[in-house]
mmCIF file of C-alpha atoms and ligand atoms in Angstrom:
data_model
loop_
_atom_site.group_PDB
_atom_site.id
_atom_site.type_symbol
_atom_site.label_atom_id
_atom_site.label_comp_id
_atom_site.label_asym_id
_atom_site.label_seq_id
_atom_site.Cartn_x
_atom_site.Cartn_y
_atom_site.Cartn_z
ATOM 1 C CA UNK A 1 122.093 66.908 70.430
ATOM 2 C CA UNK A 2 118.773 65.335 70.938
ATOM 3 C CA UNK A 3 116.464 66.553 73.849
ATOM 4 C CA UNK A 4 116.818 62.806 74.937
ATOM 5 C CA UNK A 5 120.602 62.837 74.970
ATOM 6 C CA UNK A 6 120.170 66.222 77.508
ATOM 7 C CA UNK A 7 117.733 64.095 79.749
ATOM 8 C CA UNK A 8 119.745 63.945 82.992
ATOM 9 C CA UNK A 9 120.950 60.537 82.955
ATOM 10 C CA UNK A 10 120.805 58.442 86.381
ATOM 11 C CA UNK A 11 124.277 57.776 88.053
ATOM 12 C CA UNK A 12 124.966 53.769 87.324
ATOM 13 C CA UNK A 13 128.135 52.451 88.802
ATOM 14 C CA UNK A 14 127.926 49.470 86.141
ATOM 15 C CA UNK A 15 127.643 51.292 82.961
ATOM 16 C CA UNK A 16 130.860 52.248 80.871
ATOM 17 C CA UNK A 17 129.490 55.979 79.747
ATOM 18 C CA UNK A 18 127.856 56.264 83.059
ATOM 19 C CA UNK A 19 127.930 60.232 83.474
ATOM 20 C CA UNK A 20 129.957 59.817 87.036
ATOM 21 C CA UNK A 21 133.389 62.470 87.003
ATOM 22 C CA UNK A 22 133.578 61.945 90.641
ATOM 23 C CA UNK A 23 132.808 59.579 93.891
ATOM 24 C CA UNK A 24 133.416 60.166 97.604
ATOM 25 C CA UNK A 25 132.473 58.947 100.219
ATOM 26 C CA UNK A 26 129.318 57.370 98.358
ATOM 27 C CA UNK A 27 128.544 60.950 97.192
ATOM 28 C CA UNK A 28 128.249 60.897 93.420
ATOM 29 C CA UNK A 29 128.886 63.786 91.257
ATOM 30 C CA UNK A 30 127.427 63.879 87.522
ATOM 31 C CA UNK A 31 128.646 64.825 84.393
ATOM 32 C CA UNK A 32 124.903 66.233 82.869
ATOM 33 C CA UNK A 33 124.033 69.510 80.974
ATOM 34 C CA UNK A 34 122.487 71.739 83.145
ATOM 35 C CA UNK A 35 119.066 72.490 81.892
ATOM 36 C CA UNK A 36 118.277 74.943 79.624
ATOM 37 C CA UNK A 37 116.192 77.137 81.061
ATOM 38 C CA UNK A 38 118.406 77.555 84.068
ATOM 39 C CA UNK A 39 121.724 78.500 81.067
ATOM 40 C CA UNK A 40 119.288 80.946 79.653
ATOM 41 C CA UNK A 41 118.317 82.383 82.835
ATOM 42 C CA UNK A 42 121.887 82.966 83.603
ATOM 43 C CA UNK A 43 122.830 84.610 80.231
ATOM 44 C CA UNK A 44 119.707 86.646 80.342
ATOM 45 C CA UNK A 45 120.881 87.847 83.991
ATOM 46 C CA UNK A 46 124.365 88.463 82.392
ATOM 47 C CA UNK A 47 122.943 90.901 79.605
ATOM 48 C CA UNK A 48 120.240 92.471 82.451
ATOM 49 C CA UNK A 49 123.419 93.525 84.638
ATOM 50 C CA UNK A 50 125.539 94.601 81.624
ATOM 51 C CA UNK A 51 122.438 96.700 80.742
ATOM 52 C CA UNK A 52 121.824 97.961 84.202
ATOM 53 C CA UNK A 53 125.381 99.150 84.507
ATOM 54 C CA UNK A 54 125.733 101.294 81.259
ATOM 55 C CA UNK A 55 122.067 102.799 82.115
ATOM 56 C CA UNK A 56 122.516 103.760 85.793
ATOM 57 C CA UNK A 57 126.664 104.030 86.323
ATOM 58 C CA UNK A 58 128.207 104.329 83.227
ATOM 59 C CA UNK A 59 126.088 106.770 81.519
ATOM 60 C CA UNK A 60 124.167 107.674 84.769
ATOM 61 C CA UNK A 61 121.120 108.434 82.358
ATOM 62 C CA UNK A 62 118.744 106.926 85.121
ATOM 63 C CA UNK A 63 118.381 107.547 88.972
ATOM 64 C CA UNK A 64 119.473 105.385 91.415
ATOM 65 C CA UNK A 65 117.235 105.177 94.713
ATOM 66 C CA UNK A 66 119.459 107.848 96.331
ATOM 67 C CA UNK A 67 118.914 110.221 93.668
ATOM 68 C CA UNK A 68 115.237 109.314 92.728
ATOM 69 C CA UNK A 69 114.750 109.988 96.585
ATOM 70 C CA UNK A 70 116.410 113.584 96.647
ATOM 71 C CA UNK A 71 114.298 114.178 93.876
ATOM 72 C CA UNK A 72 111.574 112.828 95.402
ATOM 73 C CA UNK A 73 112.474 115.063 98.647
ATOM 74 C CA UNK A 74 113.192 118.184 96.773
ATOM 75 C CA UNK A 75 109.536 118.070 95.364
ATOM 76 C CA UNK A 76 107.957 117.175 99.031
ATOM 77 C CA UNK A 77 110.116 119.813 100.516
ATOM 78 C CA UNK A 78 108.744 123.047 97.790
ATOM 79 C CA UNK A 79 105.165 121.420 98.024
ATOM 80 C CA UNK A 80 105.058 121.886 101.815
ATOM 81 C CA UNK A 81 106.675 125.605 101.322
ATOM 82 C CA UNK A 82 103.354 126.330 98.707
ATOM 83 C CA UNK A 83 101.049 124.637 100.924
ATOM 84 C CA UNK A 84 102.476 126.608 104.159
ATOM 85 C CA UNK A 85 102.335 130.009 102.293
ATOM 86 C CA UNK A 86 98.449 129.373 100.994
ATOM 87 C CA UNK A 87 97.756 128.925 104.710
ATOM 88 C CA UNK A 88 99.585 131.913 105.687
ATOM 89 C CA UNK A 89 101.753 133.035 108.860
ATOM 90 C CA UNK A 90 101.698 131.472 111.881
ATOM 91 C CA UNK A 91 99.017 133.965 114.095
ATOM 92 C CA UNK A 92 97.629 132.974 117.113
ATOM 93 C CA UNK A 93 94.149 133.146 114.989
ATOM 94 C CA UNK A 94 95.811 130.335 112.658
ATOM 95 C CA UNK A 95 96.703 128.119 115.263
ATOM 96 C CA UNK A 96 93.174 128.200 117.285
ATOM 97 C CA UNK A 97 91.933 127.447 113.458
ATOM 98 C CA UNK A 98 93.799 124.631 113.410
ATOM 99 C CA UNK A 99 92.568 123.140 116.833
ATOM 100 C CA UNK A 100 89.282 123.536 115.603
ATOM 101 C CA UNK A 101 90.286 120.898 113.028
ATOM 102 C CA UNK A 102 89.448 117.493 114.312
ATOM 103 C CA UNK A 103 92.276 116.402 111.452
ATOM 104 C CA UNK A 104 94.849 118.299 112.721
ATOM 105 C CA UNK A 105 94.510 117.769 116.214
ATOM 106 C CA UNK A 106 94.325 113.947 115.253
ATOM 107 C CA UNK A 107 97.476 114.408 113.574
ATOM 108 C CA UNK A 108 99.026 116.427 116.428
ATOM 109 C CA UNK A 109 97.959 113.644 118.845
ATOM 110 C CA UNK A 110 99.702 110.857 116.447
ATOM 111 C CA UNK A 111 103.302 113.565 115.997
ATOM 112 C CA UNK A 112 102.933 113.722 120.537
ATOM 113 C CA UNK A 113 102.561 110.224 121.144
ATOM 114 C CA UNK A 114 105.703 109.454 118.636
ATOM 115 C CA UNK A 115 107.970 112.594 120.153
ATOM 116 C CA UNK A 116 106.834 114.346 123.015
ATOM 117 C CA UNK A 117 105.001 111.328 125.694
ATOM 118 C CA UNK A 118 108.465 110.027 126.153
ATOM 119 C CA UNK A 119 109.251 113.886 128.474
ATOM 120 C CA UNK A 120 105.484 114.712 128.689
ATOM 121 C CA UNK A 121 103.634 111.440 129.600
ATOM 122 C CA UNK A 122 100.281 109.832 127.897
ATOM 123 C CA UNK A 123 98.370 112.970 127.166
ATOM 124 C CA UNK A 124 100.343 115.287 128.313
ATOM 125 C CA UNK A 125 100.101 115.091 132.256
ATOM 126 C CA UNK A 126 103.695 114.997 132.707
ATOM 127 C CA UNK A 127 107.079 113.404 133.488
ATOM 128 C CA UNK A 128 110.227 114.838 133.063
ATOM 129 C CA UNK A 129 108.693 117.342 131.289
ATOM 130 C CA UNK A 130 106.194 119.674 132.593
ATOM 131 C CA UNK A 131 102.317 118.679 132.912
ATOM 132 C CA UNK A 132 100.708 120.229 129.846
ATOM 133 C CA UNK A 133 97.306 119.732 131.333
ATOM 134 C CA UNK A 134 97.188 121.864 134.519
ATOM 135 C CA UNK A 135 96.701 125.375 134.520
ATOM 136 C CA UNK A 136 100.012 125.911 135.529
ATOM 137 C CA UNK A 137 102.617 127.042 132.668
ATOM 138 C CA UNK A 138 106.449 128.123 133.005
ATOM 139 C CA UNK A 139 106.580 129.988 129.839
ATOM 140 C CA UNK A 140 102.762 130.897 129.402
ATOM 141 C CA UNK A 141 100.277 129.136 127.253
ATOM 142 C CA UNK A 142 98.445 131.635 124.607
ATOM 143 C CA UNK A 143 99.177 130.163 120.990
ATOM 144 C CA UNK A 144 101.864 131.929 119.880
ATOM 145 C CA UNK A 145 103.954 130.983 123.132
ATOM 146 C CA UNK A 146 103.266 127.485 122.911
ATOM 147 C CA UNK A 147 104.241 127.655 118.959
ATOM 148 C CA UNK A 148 107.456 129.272 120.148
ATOM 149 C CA UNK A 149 108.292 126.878 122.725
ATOM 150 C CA UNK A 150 107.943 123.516 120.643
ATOM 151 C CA UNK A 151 109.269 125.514 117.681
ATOM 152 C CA UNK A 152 112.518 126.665 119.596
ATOM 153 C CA UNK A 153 112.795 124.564 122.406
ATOM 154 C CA UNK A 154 114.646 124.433 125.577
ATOM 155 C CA UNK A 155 117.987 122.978 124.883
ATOM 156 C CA UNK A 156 119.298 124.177 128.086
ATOM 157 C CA UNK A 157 116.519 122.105 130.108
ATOM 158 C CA UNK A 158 116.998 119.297 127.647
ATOM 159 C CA UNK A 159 113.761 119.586 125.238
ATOM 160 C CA UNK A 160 115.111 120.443 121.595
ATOM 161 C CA UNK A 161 113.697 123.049 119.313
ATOM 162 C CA UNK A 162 111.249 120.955 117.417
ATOM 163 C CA UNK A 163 110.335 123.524 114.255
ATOM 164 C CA UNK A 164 113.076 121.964 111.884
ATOM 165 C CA UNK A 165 112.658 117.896 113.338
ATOM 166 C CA UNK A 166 109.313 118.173 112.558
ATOM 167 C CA UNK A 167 109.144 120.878 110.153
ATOM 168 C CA UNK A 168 106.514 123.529 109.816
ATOM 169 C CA UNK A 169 103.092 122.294 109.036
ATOM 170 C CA UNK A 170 103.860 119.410 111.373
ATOM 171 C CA UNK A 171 104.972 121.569 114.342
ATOM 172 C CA UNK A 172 101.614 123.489 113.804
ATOM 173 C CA UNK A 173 99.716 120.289 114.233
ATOM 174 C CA UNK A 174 101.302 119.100 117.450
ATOM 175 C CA UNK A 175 100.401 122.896 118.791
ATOM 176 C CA UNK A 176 97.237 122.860 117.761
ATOM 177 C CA UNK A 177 97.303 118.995 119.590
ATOM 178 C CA UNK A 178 98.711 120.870 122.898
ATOM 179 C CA UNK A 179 96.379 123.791 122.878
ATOM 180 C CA UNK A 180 93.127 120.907 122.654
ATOM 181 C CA UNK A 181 94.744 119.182 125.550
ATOM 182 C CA UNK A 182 95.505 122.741 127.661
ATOM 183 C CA UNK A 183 93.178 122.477 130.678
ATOM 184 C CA UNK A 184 92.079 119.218 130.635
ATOM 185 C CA UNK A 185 93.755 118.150 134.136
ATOM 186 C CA UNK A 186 94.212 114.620 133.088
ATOM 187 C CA UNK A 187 94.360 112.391 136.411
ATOM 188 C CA UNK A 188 97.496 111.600 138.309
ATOM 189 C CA UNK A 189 99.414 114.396 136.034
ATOM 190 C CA UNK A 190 102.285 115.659 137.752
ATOM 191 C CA UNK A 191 102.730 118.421 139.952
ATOM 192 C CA UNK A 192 102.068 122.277 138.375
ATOM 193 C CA UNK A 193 104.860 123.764 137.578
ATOM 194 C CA UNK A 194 105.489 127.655 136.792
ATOM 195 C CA UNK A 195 102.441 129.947 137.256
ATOM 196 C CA UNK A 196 101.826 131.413 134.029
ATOM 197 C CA UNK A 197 97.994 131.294 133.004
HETATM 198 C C1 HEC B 201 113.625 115.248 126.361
HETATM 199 C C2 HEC B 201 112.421 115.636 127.022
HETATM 200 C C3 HEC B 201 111.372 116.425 126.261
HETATM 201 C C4 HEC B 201 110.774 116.135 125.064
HETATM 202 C C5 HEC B 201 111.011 114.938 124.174
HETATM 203 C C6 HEC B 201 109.826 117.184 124.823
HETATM 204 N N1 HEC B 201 109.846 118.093 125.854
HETATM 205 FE FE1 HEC B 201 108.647 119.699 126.034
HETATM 206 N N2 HEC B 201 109.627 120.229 127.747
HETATM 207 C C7 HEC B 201 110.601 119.492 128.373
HETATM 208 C C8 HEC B 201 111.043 120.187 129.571
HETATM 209 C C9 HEC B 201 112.089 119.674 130.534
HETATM 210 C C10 HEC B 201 110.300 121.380 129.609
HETATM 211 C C11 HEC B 201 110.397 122.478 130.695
HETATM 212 C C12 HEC B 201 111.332 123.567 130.232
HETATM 213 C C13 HEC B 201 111.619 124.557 131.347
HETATM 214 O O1 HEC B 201 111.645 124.149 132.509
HETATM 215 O O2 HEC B 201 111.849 125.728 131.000
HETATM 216 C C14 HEC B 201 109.422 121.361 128.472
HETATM 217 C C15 HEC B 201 108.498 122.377 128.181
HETATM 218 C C16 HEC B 201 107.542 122.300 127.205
HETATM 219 C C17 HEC B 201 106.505 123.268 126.998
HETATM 220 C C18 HEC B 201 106.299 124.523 127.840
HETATM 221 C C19 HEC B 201 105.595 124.121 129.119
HETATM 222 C C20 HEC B 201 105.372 125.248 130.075
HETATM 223 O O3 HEC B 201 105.007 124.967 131.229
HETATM 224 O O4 HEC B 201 105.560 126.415 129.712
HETATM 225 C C21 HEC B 201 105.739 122.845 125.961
HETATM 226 C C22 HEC B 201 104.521 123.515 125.373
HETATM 227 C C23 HEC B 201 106.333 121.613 125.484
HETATM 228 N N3 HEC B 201 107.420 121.309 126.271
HETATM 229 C C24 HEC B 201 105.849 120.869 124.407
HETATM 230 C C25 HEC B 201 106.519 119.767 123.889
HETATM 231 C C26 HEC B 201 106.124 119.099 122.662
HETATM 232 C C27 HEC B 201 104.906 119.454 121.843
HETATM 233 C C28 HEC B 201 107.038 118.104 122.460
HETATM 234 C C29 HEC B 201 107.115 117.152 121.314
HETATM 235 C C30 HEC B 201 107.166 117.712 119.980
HETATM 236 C C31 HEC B 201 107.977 118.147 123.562
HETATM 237 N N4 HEC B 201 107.653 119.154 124.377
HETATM 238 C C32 HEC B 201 109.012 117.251 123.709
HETATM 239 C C33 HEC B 201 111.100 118.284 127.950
HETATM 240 C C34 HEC B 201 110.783 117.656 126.748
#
């Protein structure tokens, strides 16, 4: 077949091998090849999915996203447990090391404003949650008790223990975030609450 006879030929109602199969309604449908490139396209997507299905279900040599991302999670997850033991245990010297780190605390900030405003307010002055501002604490405020009291939480009075949401290093951050922000009496926070310095 010539590359003229695959030219798509123009319906004509007059012409006896006019390529029409079928008329309605003054809707014409043609009888012409469909182009090559679109044929090859096809067949090439054929082979691709053929291909793709041996590779990643039938002989599940490569990883689909789910298993690429476990992986992927698996690595993060014993990268985070070296990085955690170079820094060391959690001491109250640690975490006043860490607010001394205008990265962390920047971080901290960031992990507040996405879980903590919604109980504590903007910068901590309060809500449902307790003013972390004032001078004024119900479970004390040295390091180690704010690291226990994101870490573990208060499930009875509705905050949840944040240590495994967040995970270590990040839980450190958002300490080191609340210790910077201990003291600051931002205006309008809410009333003090508890009396522990
Ligand atoms: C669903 C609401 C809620 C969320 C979200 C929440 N908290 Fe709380 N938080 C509370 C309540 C309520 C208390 C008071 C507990 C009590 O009365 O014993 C509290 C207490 C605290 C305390 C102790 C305050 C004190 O006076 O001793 C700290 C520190 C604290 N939250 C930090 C955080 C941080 C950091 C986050 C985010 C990672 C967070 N909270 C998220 C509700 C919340």
């Amino acid at each position: 077949m010539s590359p003229k006879d695959r030219a798509p030929k123009k319906p004509d109602r007059d012409s006896p091998d006019s390529p029409i199969v079928h008329e309605y309604d003054g809707i014409i449908e043609l009888d012409n090849q469909l182009p090559r490139w679109w044929v090859y396209t096809l067949l090439g997507a054929i082979i691709f999915a053929a291909g793709y299905w041996l590779y990643f279900h039938s002989a599940a040599q490569g990883d689909l996203a789910s298993r690429e991302y476990a992986r992927w999670h698996a690595a993060e997850v014993a990268a985070e447990a070296e990085r955690l033991k170079a820094a060391g245990e959690v001491t109250p010297e640690l975490l006043l090391t860490l607010r001394k780190n205008p990265g962390t605390v920047e971080q901290g900030a960031g992990i507040f404003a996405e879980n903590c405003v919604t109980c504590h307010g903007d910068g901590g002055k309060g809500m449902v949650g307790p003013n972390l501002t004032d001078d004024a604490w119900i479970h004390g405020s040295d390091p180690m008790a704010l690291y226990k009291a994101v870490r573990e939480g208060f499930p009875e009075k509705s905050m949840q223990p944040w240590g495994k949401a967040l995970g270590e290093a990040r839980t450190r951050a958002v300490v080191a975030y609340v210790i910077s922000i201990k003291g600051t009496n931002v205006a309008g926070g809410k009333a003090p609450q508890g009396d522990k310095k």
